[in-house]
Amino acid sequence: MSKLWVSEIFYSVQGEGIHLGKPAIFLRLSGCNLRCVWCDTKYALDMKSGKCMSLNEVLSEIQRYPAKHIVVTGGEPLLQQLALIPLLKELKKLNFFIELETNGSIEPVSNLVKLVDQFNVSPKLSNAGLPKPVLAKSIYHVLASKCKAYFKFVVISPSDLLEIDDYVTKYYLPRNKVILMPQAMTSEEHNKRLLFIIEHAKNRGYRVTPRLQIIVYGGGIRGV
Ligand code: SF4
């Protein structure tokens, strides 16, 4: 019987991306293979910081809420991808729309790709302060070709935008699948960064997303 390390399960609205504003259940798995300097879910980075739950426990917690839209996030959920497959199968039987967020460093297995409706891949730029880029290069080709992925880039300064342009060229990312969003811990910071992000997106044909949870609650808050 597969078990999952779970940081939190909560009901809210999707705060960013193309499903912005939709009521959704969030399943945050604990454990991440990266350590981005600006990470706003530091409480979920160590796998053992979460609770080890059975598939039935996770499923019954999810079914307490009225939505049929789930966002599997982390941490890095693909660290537990084999254990996730039985849960996602059950959720598909229940007609859930499944979004899965990943940092793009781990390639998803094909049995998982089949079950996920939308991948939100968030490749890390140099602003994440990682010792070296960590990428599963094929993730771009696999997911982009199946039209299942959006590529969300976290922007801090205008120089990040040039790095994003390089990524888009290097991995042949479709521009309408590229989403720019501000890194921020406060609404002031969020809005200030959004101003220059919008201008760049207009010139390149990228999308932009605000981050409702930052605007409303601020960064680093659990359960929102
Ligand atoms: S990949 Fe995501 S969860 Fe992991 S450290 Fe970076 S921002 Fe945090």
mmCIF file with all atom_site columns, C-alpha atoms and ligand atoms in Angstrom:
data_model
loop_
_atom_site.group_PDB
_atom_site.id
_atom_site.type_symbol
_atom_site.label_atom_id
_atom_site.label_alt_id
_atom_site.label_comp_id
_atom_site.label_asym_id
_atom_site.label_entity_id
_atom_site.label_seq_id
_atom_site.pdbx_PDB_ins_code
_atom_site.Cartn_x
_atom_site.Cartn_y
_atom_site.Cartn_z
_atom_site.occupancy
_atom_site.B_iso_or_equiv
_atom_site.pdbx_formal_charge
_atom_site.auth_seq_id
_atom_site.auth_comp_id
_atom_site.auth_asym_id
_atom_site.auth_atom_id
_atom_site.pdbx_PDB_model_num
ATOM   1   C  CA  . MET A 1 1   ? 0.000   0.000  0.000   1.00 0.00 ? 1   MET A CA  1
ATOM   2   C  CA  . SER A 1 2   ? 1.610   3.290  -1.118  1.00 0.00 ? 2   SER A CA  1
ATOM   3   C  CA  . LYS A 1 3   ? 1.972   6.140  1.322   1.00 0.00 ? 3   LYS A CA  1
ATOM   4   C  CA  . LEU A 1 4   ? 2.591   9.811  0.733   1.00 0.00 ? 4   LEU A CA  1
ATOM   5   C  CA  . TRP A 1 5   ? 4.471   12.385 2.770   1.00 0.00 ? 5   TRP A CA  1
ATOM   6   C  CA  . VAL A 1 6   ? 1.999   15.247 3.023   1.00 0.00 ? 6   VAL A CA  1
ATOM   7   C  CA  . SER A 1 7   ? 2.736   18.755 4.243   1.00 0.00 ? 7   SER A CA  1
ATOM   8   C  CA  . GLU A 1 8   ? -0.841  20.037 4.049   1.00 0.00 ? 8   GLU A CA  1
ATOM   9   C  CA  . ILE A 1 9   ? -4.206  19.591 2.349   1.00 0.00 ? 9   ILE A CA  1
ATOM   10  C  CA  . PHE A 1 10  ? -6.446  22.632 2.149   1.00 0.00 ? 10  PHE A CA  1
ATOM   11  C  CA  . TYR A 1 11  ? -9.257  24.223 0.179   1.00 0.00 ? 11  TYR A CA  1
ATOM   12  C  CA  . SER A 1 12  ? -8.776  27.636 -1.393  1.00 0.00 ? 12  SER A CA  1
ATOM   13  C  CA  . VAL A 1 13  ? -8.819  29.262 -4.839  1.00 0.00 ? 13  VAL A CA  1
ATOM   14  C  CA  . GLN A 1 14  ? -6.048  28.839 -7.378  1.00 0.00 ? 14  GLN A CA  1
ATOM   15  C  CA  . GLY A 1 15  ? -4.023  32.018 -6.873  1.00 0.00 ? 15  GLY A CA  1
ATOM   16  C  CA  . GLU A 1 16  ? -1.968  32.019 -10.082 1.00 0.00 ? 16  GLU A CA  1
ATOM   17  C  CA  . GLY A 1 17  ? -1.746  30.698 -13.618 1.00 0.00 ? 17  GLY A CA  1
ATOM   18  C  CA  . ILE A 1 18  ? -4.450  29.979 -16.169 1.00 0.00 ? 18  ILE A CA  1
ATOM   19  C  CA  . HIS A 1 19  ? -6.924  28.661 -13.569 1.00 0.00 ? 19  HIS A CA  1
ATOM   20  C  CA  . LEU A 1 20  ? -6.583  31.765 -11.429 1.00 0.00 ? 20  LEU A CA  1
ATOM   21  C  CA  . GLY A 1 21  ? -9.586  32.223 -9.192  1.00 0.00 ? 21  GLY A CA  1
ATOM   22  C  CA  . LYS A 1 22  ? -10.963 28.669 -9.470  1.00 0.00 ? 22  LYS A CA  1
ATOM   23  C  CA  . PRO A 1 23  ? -11.894 26.974 -6.196  1.00 0.00 ? 23  PRO A CA  1
ATOM   24  C  CA  . ALA A 1 24  ? -9.395  24.150 -5.755  1.00 0.00 ? 24  ALA A CA  1
ATOM   25  C  CA  . ILE A 1 25  ? -8.073  21.647 -3.272  1.00 0.00 ? 25  ILE A CA  1
ATOM   26  C  CA  . PHE A 1 26  ? -4.340  21.858 -2.661  1.00 0.00 ? 26  PHE A CA  1
ATOM   27  C  CA  . LEU A 1 27  ? -2.342  18.752 -1.856  1.00 0.00 ? 27  LEU A CA  1
ATOM   28  C  CA  . ARG A 1 28  ? 1.099   19.891 -0.788  1.00 0.00 ? 28  ARG A CA  1
ATOM   29  C  CA  . LEU A 1 29  ? 3.598   17.043 -0.622  1.00 0.00 ? 29  LEU A CA  1
ATOM   30  C  CA  . SER A 1 30  ? 6.670   17.502 1.536   1.00 0.00 ? 30  SER A CA  1
ATOM   31  C  CA  . GLY A 1 31  ? 10.228  17.124 0.304   1.00 0.00 ? 31  GLY A CA  1
ATOM   32  C  CA  . CYS A 1 32  ? 12.165  19.065 -2.312  1.00 0.00 ? 32  CYS A CA  1
ATOM   33  C  CA  . ASN A 1 33  ? 15.421  18.341 -4.140  1.00 0.00 ? 33  ASN A CA  1
ATOM   34  C  CA  . LEU A 1 34  ? 16.216  22.067 -4.527  1.00 0.00 ? 34  LEU A CA  1
ATOM   35  C  CA  . ARG A 1 35  ? 16.791  24.917 -2.078  1.00 0.00 ? 35  ARG A CA  1
ATOM   36  C  CA  . CYS A 1 36  ? 15.830  28.157 -3.820  1.00 0.00 ? 36  CYS A CA  1
ATOM   37  C  CA  . VAL A 1 37  ? 16.873  31.211 -1.792  1.00 0.00 ? 37  VAL A CA  1
ATOM   38  C  CA  . TRP A 1 38  ? 13.453  32.852 -2.122  1.00 0.00 ? 38  TRP A CA  1
ATOM   39  C  CA  . CYS A 1 39  ? 11.388  29.692 -1.512  1.00 0.00 ? 39  CYS A CA  1
ATOM   40  C  CA  . ASP A 1 40  ? 8.102   30.620 0.185   1.00 0.00 ? 40  ASP A CA  1
ATOM   41  C  CA  . THR A 1 41  ? 7.256   27.069 1.310   1.00 0.00 ? 41  THR A CA  1
ATOM   42  C  CA  . LYS A 1 42  ? 10.374  26.355 3.363   1.00 0.00 ? 42  LYS A CA  1
ATOM   43  C  CA  . TYR A 1 43  ? 8.239   24.496 5.883   1.00 0.00 ? 43  TYR A CA  1
ATOM   44  C  CA  . ALA A 1 44  ? 7.691   21.779 3.229   1.00 0.00 ? 44  ALA A CA  1
ATOM   45  C  CA  . LEU A 1 45  ? 11.275  21.236 2.058   1.00 0.00 ? 45  LEU A CA  1
ATOM   46  C  CA  . ASP A 1 46  ? 12.163  18.243 4.213   1.00 0.00 ? 46  ASP A CA  1
ATOM   47  C  CA  . MET A 1 47  ? 10.115  15.153 3.422   1.00 0.00 ? 47  MET A CA  1
ATOM   48  C  CA  . LYS A 1 48  ? 9.898   14.115 7.054   1.00 0.00 ? 48  LYS A CA  1
ATOM   49  C  CA  . SER A 1 49  ? 8.464   17.528 7.995   1.00 0.00 ? 49  SER A CA  1
ATOM   50  C  CA  . GLY A 1 50  ? 5.231   16.144 6.530   1.00 0.00 ? 50  GLY A CA  1
ATOM   51  C  CA  . LYS A 1 51  ? 2.858   13.477 7.763   1.00 0.00 ? 51  LYS A CA  1
ATOM   52  C  CA  . CYS A 1 52  ? 3.035   9.985  6.257   1.00 0.00 ? 52  CYS A CA  1
ATOM   53  C  CA  . MET A 1 53  ? -0.515  9.255  5.044   1.00 0.00 ? 53  MET A CA  1
ATOM   54  C  CA  . SER A 1 54  ? -2.151  6.296  3.329   1.00 0.00 ? 54  SER A CA  1
ATOM   55  C  CA  . LEU A 1 55  ? -3.955  6.684  0.016   1.00 0.00 ? 55  LEU A CA  1
ATOM   56  C  CA  . ASN A 1 56  ? -7.321  6.290  1.765   1.00 0.00 ? 56  ASN A CA  1
ATOM   57  C  CA  . GLU A 1 57  ? -6.485  8.940  4.347   1.00 0.00 ? 57  GLU A CA  1
ATOM   58  C  CA  . VAL A 1 58  ? -5.462  11.424 1.644   1.00 0.00 ? 58  VAL A CA  1
ATOM   59  C  CA  . LEU A 1 59  ? -8.499  10.608 -0.483  1.00 0.00 ? 59  LEU A CA  1
ATOM   60  C  CA  . SER A 1 60  ? -10.982 11.029 2.336   1.00 0.00 ? 60  SER A CA  1
ATOM   61  C  CA  . GLU A 1 61  ? -9.405  14.361 3.346   1.00 0.00 ? 61  GLU A CA  1
ATOM   62  C  CA  . ILE A 1 62  ? -9.680  15.582 -0.280  1.00 0.00 ? 62  ILE A CA  1
ATOM   63  C  CA  . GLN A 1 63  ? -13.316 14.472 -0.485  1.00 0.00 ? 63  GLN A CA  1
ATOM   64  C  CA  . ARG A 1 64  ? -14.259 16.660 2.480   1.00 0.00 ? 64  ARG A CA  1
ATOM   65  C  CA  . TYR A 1 65  ? -14.220 19.634 0.086   1.00 0.00 ? 65  TYR A CA  1
ATOM   66  C  CA  . PRO A 1 66  ? -16.737 20.529 -2.654  1.00 0.00 ? 66  PRO A CA  1
ATOM   67  C  CA  . ALA A 1 67  ? -14.269 21.149 -5.572  1.00 0.00 ? 67  ALA A CA  1
ATOM   68  C  CA  . LYS A 1 68  ? -13.329 18.755 -8.377  1.00 0.00 ? 68  LYS A CA  1
ATOM   69  C  CA  . HIS A 1 69  ? -10.133 20.625 -9.167  1.00 0.00 ? 69  HIS A CA  1
ATOM   70  C  CA  . ILE A 1 70  ? -6.926  19.627 -7.408  1.00 0.00 ? 70  ILE A CA  1
ATOM   71  C  CA  . VAL A 1 71  ? -3.485  21.218 -7.409  1.00 0.00 ? 71  VAL A CA  1
ATOM   72  C  CA  . VAL A 1 72  ? -0.702  18.821 -6.434  1.00 0.00 ? 72  VAL A CA  1
ATOM   73  C  CA  . THR A 1 73  ? 2.192   20.940 -5.266  1.00 0.00 ? 73  THR A CA  1
ATOM   74  C  CA  . GLY A 1 74  ? 5.178   20.932 -2.937  1.00 0.00 ? 74  GLY A CA  1
ATOM   75  C  CA  . GLY A 1 75  ? 8.004   20.899 -2.276  1.00 0.00 ? 75  GLY A CA  1
ATOM   76  C  CA  . GLU A 1 76  ? 8.661   18.866 -5.395  1.00 0.00 ? 76  GLU A CA  1
ATOM   77  C  CA  . PRO A 1 77  ? 5.798   16.374 -5.862  1.00 0.00 ? 77  PRO A CA  1
ATOM   78  C  CA  . LEU A 1 78  ? 7.652   14.311 -8.474  1.00 0.00 ? 78  LEU A CA  1
ATOM   79  C  CA  . LEU A 1 79  ? 9.967   13.042 -5.725  1.00 0.00 ? 79  LEU A CA  1
ATOM   80  C  CA  . GLN A 1 80  ? 6.969   10.878 -4.760  1.00 0.00 ? 80  GLN A CA  1
ATOM   81  C  CA  . GLN A 1 81  ? 5.604   10.276 -8.244  1.00 0.00 ? 81  GLN A CA  1
ATOM   82  C  CA  . LEU A 1 82  ? 5.318   6.474  -8.043  1.00 0.00 ? 82  LEU A CA  1
ATOM   83  C  CA  . ALA A 1 83  ? 3.342   6.676  -4.818  1.00 0.00 ? 83  ALA A CA  1
ATOM   84  C  CA  . LEU A 1 84  ? 1.165   9.407  -6.357  1.00 0.00 ? 84  LEU A CA  1
ATOM   85  C  CA  . ILE A 1 85  ? -0.029  7.323  -9.306  1.00 0.00 ? 85  ILE A CA  1
ATOM   86  C  CA  . PRO A 1 86  ? -2.652  5.237  -7.397  1.00 0.00 ? 86  PRO A CA  1
ATOM   87  C  CA  . LEU A 1 87  ? -4.091  8.413  -5.846  1.00 0.00 ? 87  LEU A CA  1
ATOM   88  C  CA  . LEU A 1 88  ? -4.307  10.193 -9.201  1.00 0.00 ? 88  LEU A CA  1
ATOM   89  C  CA  . LYS A 1 89  ? -6.048  7.141  -10.689 1.00 0.00 ? 89  LYS A CA  1
ATOM   90  C  CA  . GLU A 1 90  ? -8.707  7.343  -7.986  1.00 0.00 ? 90  GLU A CA  1
ATOM   91  C  CA  . LEU A 1 91  ? -9.105  11.091 -8.515  1.00 0.00 ? 91  LEU A CA  1
ATOM   92  C  CA  . LYS A 1 92  ? -9.601  10.606 -12.266 1.00 0.00 ? 92  LYS A CA  1
ATOM   93  C  CA  . LYS A 1 93  ? -12.344 8.051  -11.520 1.00 0.00 ? 93  LYS A CA  1
ATOM   94  C  CA  . LEU A 1 94  ? -13.990 10.806 -9.468  1.00 0.00 ? 94  LEU A CA  1
ATOM   95  C  CA  . ASN A 1 95  ? -13.695 13.249 -12.422 1.00 0.00 ? 95  ASN A CA  1
ATOM   96  C  CA  . PHE A 1 96  ? -11.107 15.547 -10.899 1.00 0.00 ? 96  PHE A CA  1
ATOM   97  C  CA  . PHE A 1 97  ? -9.124  17.999 -13.022 1.00 0.00 ? 97  PHE A CA  1
ATOM   98  C  CA  . ILE A 1 98  ? -5.518  17.525 -11.905 1.00 0.00 ? 98  ILE A CA  1
ATOM   99  C  CA  . GLU A 1 99  ? -2.850  20.235 -11.989 1.00 0.00 ? 99  GLU A CA  1
ATOM   100 C  CA  . LEU A 1 100 ? 0.657   19.264 -10.911 1.00 0.00 ? 100 LEU A CA  1
ATOM   101 C  CA  . GLU A 1 101 ? 3.372   21.789 -10.086 1.00 0.00 ? 101 GLU A CA  1
ATOM   102 C  CA  . THR A 1 102 ? 7.019   20.861 -10.566 1.00 0.00 ? 102 THR A CA  1
ATOM   103 C  CA  . ASN A 1 103 ? 10.393  22.586 -10.645 1.00 0.00 ? 103 ASN A CA  1
ATOM   104 C  CA  . GLY A 1 104 ? 11.247  20.772 -13.883 1.00 0.00 ? 104 GLY A CA  1
ATOM   105 C  CA  . SER A 1 105 ? 14.283  18.934 -12.559 1.00 0.00 ? 105 SER A CA  1
ATOM   106 C  CA  . ILE A 1 106 ? 12.719  15.457 -12.435 1.00 0.00 ? 106 ILE A CA  1
ATOM   107 C  CA  . GLU A 1 107 ? 11.257  13.749 -15.457 1.00 0.00 ? 107 GLU A CA  1
ATOM   108 C  CA  . PRO A 1 108 ? 7.723   12.428 -14.907 1.00 0.00 ? 108 PRO A CA  1
ATOM   109 C  CA  . VAL A 1 109 ? 7.074   8.783  -15.829 1.00 0.00 ? 109 VAL A CA  1
ATOM   110 C  CA  . SER A 1 110 ? 4.602   8.192  -18.662 1.00 0.00 ? 110 SER A CA  1
ATOM   111 C  CA  . ASN A 1 111 ? 2.026   6.540  -16.353 1.00 0.00 ? 111 ASN A CA  1
ATOM   112 C  CA  . LEU A 1 112 ? 1.864   9.757  -14.373 1.00 0.00 ? 112 LEU A CA  1
ATOM   113 C  CA  . VAL A 1 113 ? 1.837   12.044 -17.431 1.00 0.00 ? 113 VAL A CA  1
ATOM   114 C  CA  . LYS A 1 114 ? -1.313  10.229 -18.640 1.00 0.00 ? 114 LYS A CA  1
ATOM   115 C  CA  . LEU A 1 115 ? -3.168  11.083 -15.430 1.00 0.00 ? 115 LEU A CA  1
ATOM   116 C  CA  . VAL A 1 116 ? -2.257  14.754 -15.078 1.00 0.00 ? 116 VAL A CA  1
ATOM   117 C  CA  . ASP A 1 117 ? -4.371  17.287 -16.972 1.00 0.00 ? 117 ASP A CA  1
ATOM   118 C  CA  . GLN A 1 118 ? -1.934  20.161 -16.641 1.00 0.00 ? 118 GLN A CA  1
ATOM   119 C  CA  . PHE A 1 119 ? 1.680   20.465 -15.559 1.00 0.00 ? 119 PHE A CA  1
ATOM   120 C  CA  . ASN A 1 120 ? 2.877   23.809 -14.226 1.00 0.00 ? 120 ASN A CA  1
ATOM   121 C  CA  . VAL A 1 121 ? 6.619   23.622 -14.754 1.00 0.00 ? 121 VAL A CA  1
ATOM   122 C  CA  . SER A 1 122 ? 8.609   26.278 -12.940 1.00 0.00 ? 122 SER A CA  1
ATOM   123 C  CA  . PRO A 1 123 ? 12.238  26.220 -14.139 1.00 0.00 ? 123 PRO A CA  1
ATOM   124 C  CA  . LYS A 1 124 ? 14.631  28.021 -11.820 1.00 0.00 ? 124 LYS A CA  1
ATOM   125 C  CA  . LEU A 1 125 ? 16.614  31.015 -13.028 1.00 0.00 ? 125 LEU A CA  1
ATOM   126 C  CA  . SER A 1 126 ? 19.901  32.233 -11.548 1.00 0.00 ? 126 SER A CA  1
ATOM   127 C  CA  . ASN A 1 127 ? 17.834  34.373 -9.123  1.00 0.00 ? 127 ASN A CA  1
ATOM   128 C  CA  . ALA A 1 128 ? 17.041  31.122 -7.233  1.00 0.00 ? 128 ALA A CA  1
ATOM   129 C  CA  . GLY A 1 129 ? 20.691  31.042 -6.095  1.00 0.00 ? 129 GLY A CA  1
ATOM   130 C  CA  . LEU A 1 130 ? 21.183  27.355 -6.846  1.00 0.00 ? 130 LEU A CA  1
ATOM   131 C  CA  . PRO A 1 131 ? 24.777  26.114 -7.144  1.00 0.00 ? 131 PRO A CA  1
ATOM   132 C  CA  . LYS A 1 132 ? 24.149  24.943 -10.711 1.00 0.00 ? 132 LYS A CA  1
ATOM   133 C  CA  . PRO A 1 133 ? 21.124  24.625 -12.973 1.00 0.00 ? 133 PRO A CA  1
ATOM   134 C  CA  . VAL A 1 134 ? 19.245  21.377 -12.323 1.00 0.00 ? 134 VAL A CA  1
ATOM   135 C  CA  . LEU A 1 135 ? 17.165  20.393 -15.295 1.00 0.00 ? 135 LEU A CA  1
ATOM   136 C  CA  . ALA A 1 136 ? 15.583  17.301 -16.751 1.00 0.00 ? 136 ALA A CA  1
ATOM   137 C  CA  . LYS A 1 137 ? 15.896  18.589 -20.301 1.00 0.00 ? 137 LYS A CA  1
ATOM   138 C  CA  . SER A 1 138 ? 13.451  16.155 -21.812 1.00 0.00 ? 138 SER A CA  1
ATOM   139 C  CA  . ILE A 1 139 ? 10.663  17.487 -19.594 1.00 0.00 ? 139 ILE A CA  1
ATOM   140 C  CA  . TYR A 1 140 ? 10.299  20.459 -21.912 1.00 0.00 ? 140 TYR A CA  1
ATOM   141 C  CA  . HIS A 1 141 ? 9.944   18.398 -25.052 1.00 0.00 ? 141 HIS A CA  1
ATOM   142 C  CA  . VAL A 1 142 ? 7.762   15.689 -23.512 1.00 0.00 ? 142 VAL A CA  1
ATOM   143 C  CA  . LEU A 1 143 ? 5.290   18.009 -21.846 1.00 0.00 ? 143 LEU A CA  1
ATOM   144 C  CA  . ALA A 1 144 ? 5.254   20.813 -24.390 1.00 0.00 ? 144 ALA A CA  1
ATOM   145 C  CA  . SER A 1 145 ? 4.636   18.365 -27.228 1.00 0.00 ? 145 SER A CA  1
ATOM   146 C  CA  . LYS A 1 146 ? 1.688   16.862 -25.369 1.00 0.00 ? 146 LYS A CA  1
ATOM   147 C  CA  . CYS A 1 147 ? 0.308   20.403 -24.825 1.00 0.00 ? 147 CYS A CA  1
ATOM   148 C  CA  . LYS A 1 148 ? -0.034  19.603 -21.150 1.00 0.00 ? 148 LYS A CA  1
ATOM   149 C  CA  . ALA A 1 149 ? 2.416   22.094 -19.736 1.00 0.00 ? 149 ALA A CA  1
ATOM   150 C  CA  . TYR A 1 150 ? 2.675   25.754 -18.903 1.00 0.00 ? 150 TYR A CA  1
ATOM   151 C  CA  . PHE A 1 151 ? 6.097   27.114 -17.985 1.00 0.00 ? 151 PHE A CA  1
ATOM   152 C  CA  . LYS A 1 152 ? 5.941   29.554 -15.067 1.00 0.00 ? 152 LYS A CA  1
ATOM   153 C  CA  . PHE A 1 153 ? 8.966   31.764 -14.450 1.00 0.00 ? 153 PHE A CA  1
ATOM   154 C  CA  . VAL A 1 154 ? 9.469   33.657 -11.212 1.00 0.00 ? 154 VAL A CA  1
ATOM   155 C  CA  . VAL A 1 155 ? 10.803  37.150 -11.906 1.00 0.00 ? 155 VAL A CA  1
ATOM   156 C  CA  . ILE A 1 156 ? 12.646  39.412 -9.496  1.00 0.00 ? 156 ILE A CA  1
ATOM   157 C  CA  . SER A 1 157 ? 14.542  41.874 -11.698 1.00 0.00 ? 157 SER A CA  1
ATOM   158 C  CA  . PRO A 1 158 ? 14.522  42.989 -15.355 1.00 0.00 ? 158 PRO A CA  1
ATOM   159 C  CA  . SER A 1 159 ? 17.697  40.973 -16.005 1.00 0.00 ? 159 SER A CA  1
ATOM   160 C  CA  . ASP A 1 160 ? 15.686  37.769 -15.338 1.00 0.00 ? 160 ASP A CA  1
ATOM   161 C  CA  . LEU A 1 161 ? 13.650  38.530 -18.440 1.00 0.00 ? 161 LEU A CA  1
ATOM   162 C  CA  . LEU A 1 162 ? 16.670  38.070 -20.716 1.00 0.00 ? 162 LEU A CA  1
ATOM   163 C  CA  . GLU A 1 163 ? 17.357  34.708 -19.100 1.00 0.00 ? 163 GLU A CA  1
ATOM   164 C  CA  . ILE A 1 164 ? 13.756  33.688 -19.781 1.00 0.00 ? 164 ILE A CA  1
ATOM   165 C  CA  . ASP A 1 165 ? 14.080  34.688 -23.432 1.00 0.00 ? 165 ASP A CA  1
ATOM   166 C  CA  . ASP A 1 166 ? 17.156  32.433 -23.667 1.00 0.00 ? 166 ASP A CA  1
ATOM   167 C  CA  . TYR A 1 167 ? 15.217  29.511 -22.129 1.00 0.00 ? 167 TYR A CA  1
ATOM   168 C  CA  . VAL A 1 168 ? 12.341  29.975 -24.527 1.00 0.00 ? 168 VAL A CA  1
ATOM   169 C  CA  . THR A 1 169 ? 14.712  29.908 -27.503 1.00 0.00 ? 169 THR A CA  1
ATOM   170 C  CA  . LYS A 1 170 ? 16.850  27.043 -26.207 1.00 0.00 ? 170 LYS A CA  1
ATOM   171 C  CA  . TYR A 1 171 ? 13.936  24.709 -25.416 1.00 0.00 ? 171 TYR A CA  1
ATOM   172 C  CA  . TYR A 1 172 ? 11.581  25.873 -28.194 1.00 0.00 ? 172 TYR A CA  1
ATOM   173 C  CA  . LEU A 1 173 ? 8.891   26.734 -25.653 1.00 0.00 ? 173 LEU A CA  1
ATOM   174 C  CA  . PRO A 1 174 ? 5.651   27.949 -27.233 1.00 0.00 ? 174 PRO A CA  1
ATOM   175 C  CA  . ARG A 1 175 ? 5.316   31.594 -26.163 1.00 0.00 ? 175 ARG A CA  1
ATOM   176 C  CA  . ASN A 1 176 ? 1.642   31.265 -25.301 1.00 0.00 ? 176 ASN A CA  1
ATOM   177 C  CA  . LYS A 1 177 ? 2.653   28.555 -22.776 1.00 0.00 ? 177 LYS A CA  1
ATOM   178 C  CA  . VAL A 1 178 ? 5.129   30.827 -20.991 1.00 0.00 ? 178 VAL A CA  1
ATOM   179 C  CA  . ILE A 1 179 ? 3.798   32.592 -17.914 1.00 0.00 ? 179 ILE A CA  1
ATOM   180 C  CA  . LEU A 1 180 ? 5.702   35.284 -16.031 1.00 0.00 ? 180 LEU A CA  1
ATOM   181 C  CA  . MET A 1 181 ? 4.939   36.019 -12.394 1.00 0.00 ? 181 MET A CA  1
ATOM   182 C  CA  . PRO A 1 182 ? 6.576   38.199 -9.746  1.00 0.00 ? 182 PRO A CA  1
ATOM   183 C  CA  . GLN A 1 183 ? 8.503   36.843 -6.784  1.00 0.00 ? 183 GLN A CA  1
ATOM   184 C  CA  . ALA A 1 184 ? 7.269   38.797 -3.768  1.00 0.00 ? 184 ALA A CA  1
ATOM   185 C  CA  . MET A 1 185 ? 6.538   38.543 -0.070  1.00 0.00 ? 185 MET A CA  1
ATOM   186 C  CA  . THR A 1 186 ? 4.290   41.640 0.056   1.00 0.00 ? 186 THR A CA  1
ATOM   187 C  CA  . SER A 1 187 ? 1.627   43.121 -2.226  1.00 0.00 ? 187 SER A CA  1
ATOM   188 C  CA  . GLU A 1 188 ? 3.757   46.282 -2.707  1.00 0.00 ? 188 GLU A CA  1
ATOM   189 C  CA  . GLU A 1 189 ? 6.704   44.247 -3.985  1.00 0.00 ? 189 GLU A CA  1
ATOM   190 C  CA  . HIS A 1 190 ? 4.340   42.138 -6.104  1.00 0.00 ? 190 HIS A CA  1
ATOM   191 C  CA  . ASN A 1 191 ? 2.732   45.123 -7.857  1.00 0.00 ? 191 ASN A CA  1
ATOM   192 C  CA  . LYS A 1 192 ? 6.027   46.937 -8.431  1.00 0.00 ? 192 LYS A CA  1
ATOM   193 C  CA  . ARG A 1 193 ? 7.510   43.918 -10.215 1.00 0.00 ? 193 ARG A CA  1
ATOM   194 C  CA  . LEU A 1 194 ? 4.352   43.249 -12.181 1.00 0.00 ? 194 LEU A CA  1
ATOM   195 C  CA  . LEU A 1 195 ? 4.725   46.649 -13.874 1.00 0.00 ? 195 LEU A CA  1
ATOM   196 C  CA  . PHE A 1 196 ? 7.936   45.794 -15.745 1.00 0.00 ? 196 PHE A CA  1
ATOM   197 C  CA  . ILE A 1 197 ? 6.893   42.157 -16.239 1.00 0.00 ? 197 ILE A CA  1
ATOM   198 C  CA  . ILE A 1 198 ? 3.735   43.229 -18.101 1.00 0.00 ? 198 ILE A CA  1
ATOM   199 C  CA  . GLU A 1 199 ? 5.704   45.457 -20.491 1.00 0.00 ? 199 GLU A CA  1
ATOM   200 C  CA  . HIS A 1 200 ? 8.090   42.618 -21.366 1.00 0.00 ? 200 HIS A CA  1
ATOM   201 C  CA  . ALA A 1 201 ? 5.283   40.082 -21.804 1.00 0.00 ? 201 ALA A CA  1
ATOM   202 C  CA  . LYS A 1 202 ? 3.464   42.418 -24.195 1.00 0.00 ? 202 LYS A CA  1
ATOM   203 C  CA  . ASN A 1 203 ? 6.566   42.617 -26.384 1.00 0.00 ? 203 ASN A CA  1
ATOM   204 C  CA  . ARG A 1 204 ? 7.200   38.880 -26.444 1.00 0.00 ? 204 ARG A CA  1
ATOM   205 C  CA  . GLY A 1 205 ? 3.712   37.359 -26.488 1.00 0.00 ? 205 GLY A CA  1
ATOM   206 C  CA  . TYR A 1 206 ? 4.112   35.708 -23.080 1.00 0.00 ? 206 TYR A CA  1
ATOM   207 C  CA  . ARG A 1 207 ? 1.374   35.461 -20.470 1.00 0.00 ? 207 ARG A CA  1
ATOM   208 C  CA  . VAL A 1 208 ? 1.446   37.185 -17.069 1.00 0.00 ? 208 VAL A CA  1
ATOM   209 C  CA  . THR A 1 209 ? -0.132  36.051 -13.854 1.00 0.00 ? 209 THR A CA  1
ATOM   210 C  CA  . PRO A 1 210 ? -0.596  37.890 -10.582 1.00 0.00 ? 210 PRO A CA  1
ATOM   211 C  CA  . ARG A 1 211 ? -0.357  35.855 -7.362  1.00 0.00 ? 211 ARG A CA  1
ATOM   212 C  CA  . LEU A 1 212 ? -3.545  36.283 -5.372  1.00 0.00 ? 212 LEU A CA  1
ATOM   213 C  CA  . GLN A 1 213 ? -2.192  34.595 -2.266  1.00 0.00 ? 213 GLN A CA  1
ATOM   214 C  CA  . ILE A 1 214 ? 0.648   37.139 -2.013  1.00 0.00 ? 214 ILE A CA  1
ATOM   215 C  CA  . ILE A 1 215 ? -1.632  40.118 -2.635  1.00 0.00 ? 215 ILE A CA  1
ATOM   216 C  CA  . VAL A 1 216 ? -4.199  38.990 -0.082  1.00 0.00 ? 216 VAL A CA  1
ATOM   217 C  CA  . TYR A 1 217 ? -2.191  37.207 2.620   1.00 0.00 ? 217 TYR A CA  1
ATOM   218 C  CA  . GLY A 1 218 ? 1.517   37.913 1.980   1.00 0.00 ? 218 GLY A CA  1
ATOM   219 C  CA  . GLY A 1 219 ? 4.219   35.308 1.335   1.00 0.00 ? 219 GLY A CA  1
ATOM   220 C  CA  . GLY A 1 220 ? 5.103   32.196 3.329   1.00 0.00 ? 220 GLY A CA  1
ATOM   221 C  CA  . ILE A 1 221 ? 1.661   31.647 4.886   1.00 0.00 ? 221 ILE A CA  1
ATOM   222 C  CA  . ARG A 1 222 ? 0.346   28.078 5.177   1.00 0.00 ? 222 ARG A CA  1
ATOM   223 C  CA  . GLY A 1 223 ? -3.077  26.942 4.027   1.00 0.00 ? 223 GLY A CA  1
ATOM   224 C  CA  . VAL A 1 224 ? -3.916  29.734 1.576   1.00 0.00 ? 224 VAL A CA  1
HETATM 225 S  S1  . SF4 B 2 .   ? 11.783  24.154 -6.097  1.00 0.00 ? 1   SF4 B S1  1
HETATM 226 FE FE1 . SF4 B 2 .   ? 9.979   25.165 -5.222  1.00 0.00 ? 1   SF4 B FE1 1
HETATM 227 S  S2  . SF4 B 2 .   ? 9.648   24.147 -3.237  1.00 0.00 ? 1   SF4 B S2  1
HETATM 228 FE FE2 . SF4 B 2 .   ? 11.717  23.588 -3.929  1.00 0.00 ? 1   SF4 B FE2 1
HETATM 229 S  S3  . SF4 B 2 .   ? 13.055  25.100 -2.948  1.00 0.00 ? 1   SF4 B S3  1
HETATM 230 FE FE3 . SF4 B 2 .   ? 12.556  25.895 -4.994  1.00 0.00 ? 1   SF4 B FE3 1
HETATM 231 S  S4  . SF4 B 2 .   ? 10.739  27.195 -4.664  1.00 0.00 ? 1   SF4 B S4  1
HETATM 232 FE FE4 . SF4 B 2 .   ? 10.944  25.899 -2.836  1.00 0.00 ? 1   SF4 B FE4 1
#
